[in-house]
Every structure is written in C-alpha cells, then in structure tokens.
PDB file of C-alpha atoms in Angstrom:
ATOM      1  CA  UNK A   1       4.188   9.994  15.116  1.00 64.00           C
ATOM      2  CA  UNK A   2       6.178   7.616  12.962  1.00 73.00           C
ATOM      3  CA  UNK A   3       8.292   8.875  10.098  1.00 84.00           C
ATOM      4  CA  UNK A   4       6.257   8.714   6.835  1.00 86.00           C
ATOM      5  CA  UNK A   5       7.510   6.261   4.206  1.00 92.00           C
ATOM      6  CA  UNK A   6       7.333   6.290   0.432  1.00 94.00           C
ATOM      7  CA  UNK A   7       4.401   4.491  -1.137  1.00 96.00           C
ATOM      8  CA  UNK A   8       4.689   1.152  -2.873  1.00 96.00           C
ATOM      9  CA  UNK A   9       3.043   0.544  -6.238  1.00 97.00           C
ATOM     10  CA  UNK A  10       0.229  -1.379  -4.524  1.00 96.00           C
ATOM     11  CA  UNK A  11      -0.484   1.536  -2.185  1.00 96.00           C
ATOM     12  CA  UNK A  12      -0.385   4.050  -5.053  1.00 97.00           C
ATOM     13  CA  UNK A  13      -2.980   2.007  -6.945  1.00 97.00           C
ATOM     14  CA  UNK A  14      -5.054   1.752  -3.764  1.00 97.00           C
ATOM     15  CA  UNK A  15      -5.144   5.563  -3.413  1.00 97.00           C
ATOM     16  CA  UNK A  16      -5.687   6.214  -7.122  1.00 96.00           C
ATOM     17  CA  UNK A  17      -8.595   3.767  -7.206  1.00 97.00           C
ATOM     18  CA  UNK A  18     -10.246   5.819  -4.440  1.00 97.00           C
ATOM     19  CA  UNK A  19      -9.554   9.065  -6.333  1.00 97.00           C
ATOM     20  CA  UNK A  20      -6.795  10.427  -4.077  1.00 97.00           C
ATOM     21  CA  UNK A  21      -3.691  12.049  -5.515  1.00 96.00           C
ATOM     22  CA  UNK A  22      -0.923   9.625  -4.533  1.00 95.00           C
ATOM     23  CA  UNK A  23       1.781  12.278  -4.991  1.00 96.00           C
ATOM     24  CA  UNK A  24       0.472  14.084  -1.887  1.00 97.00           C
ATOM     25  CA  UNK A  25       0.556  11.099   0.464  1.00 97.00           C
ATOM     26  CA  UNK A  26       3.090   9.080   2.429  1.00 97.00           C
ATOM     27  CA  UNK A  27       2.455   5.920   4.406  1.00 97.00           C
ATOM     28  CA  UNK A  28       2.546   6.132   8.197  1.00 96.00           C
ATOM     29  CA  UNK A  29       1.213   2.716   9.162  1.00 95.00           C
ATOM     30  CA  UNK A  30      -0.311  -0.405   7.653  1.00 94.00           C
ATOM     31  CA  UNK A  31      -2.160  -3.095   9.572  1.00 94.00           C
ATOM     32  CA  UNK A  32      -4.434  -6.004   8.682  1.00 95.00           C
ATOM     33  CA  UNK A  33      -7.547  -3.906   8.117  1.00 96.00           C
ATOM     34  CA  UNK A  34      -6.403  -0.424   7.117  1.00 97.00           C
ATOM     35  CA  UNK A  35      -3.758   1.997   5.896  1.00 97.00           C
ATOM     36  CA  UNK A  36      -2.902   5.278   7.603  1.00 97.00           C
ATOM     37  CA  UNK A  37      -1.557   7.885   5.203  1.00 97.00           C
ATOM     38  CA  UNK A  38      -0.091  11.325   5.817  1.00 97.00           C
ATOM     39  CA  UNK A  39      -1.022  14.226   3.550  1.00 96.00           C
ATOM     40  CA  UNK A  40       2.165  16.240   2.917  1.00 94.00           C
ATOM     41  CA  UNK A  41       0.293  19.350   1.831  1.00 96.00           C
ATOM     42  CA  UNK A  42      -2.220  19.702   4.687  1.00 96.00           C
ATOM     43  CA  UNK A  43      -0.306  17.707   7.356  1.00 95.00           C
ATOM     44  CA  UNK A  44      -3.390  15.586   8.058  1.00 96.00           C
ATOM     45  CA  UNK A  45      -3.744  11.865   8.606  1.00 96.00           C
ATOM     46  CA  UNK A  46      -6.010   9.791   6.407  1.00 96.00           C
ATOM     47  CA  UNK A  47      -7.221   6.350   7.439  1.00 97.00           C
ATOM     48  CA  UNK A  48      -8.640   4.053   4.755  1.00 97.00           C
ATOM     49  CA  UNK A  49     -10.045   0.562   5.219  1.00 96.00           C
ATOM     50  CA  UNK A  50      -8.575  -2.107   2.961  1.00 92.00           C
TER      51      UNK A  50
END
C-alpha cells in the first residue's frame, strides 16, 4: 500500500460535500475517475467516484 498523503483543499471539499469527516482521511491514490482514501481511525480504504 502506498503511503497516505495529506488532503488538498479540493479533496477536503469533495469529502465534506459527501458528508465524510475530512479530518479522518488521507489520500492514497487519485486517478481519472475516482479517489481512494484511507480512514486513519478504522484503517479502511474508501473509494469514491469523482
């Protein structure tokens, strides 16, 4: 697994708009169609379509 990165403002807004708490998530990967986030609290991956 890649090392999680800090979120950019755009990604924070993306999560907040979908009612996720952006303070719990880090970015693992971004591609053309989706984001893959890592939940720091539960150690789970979250994939969201753009």
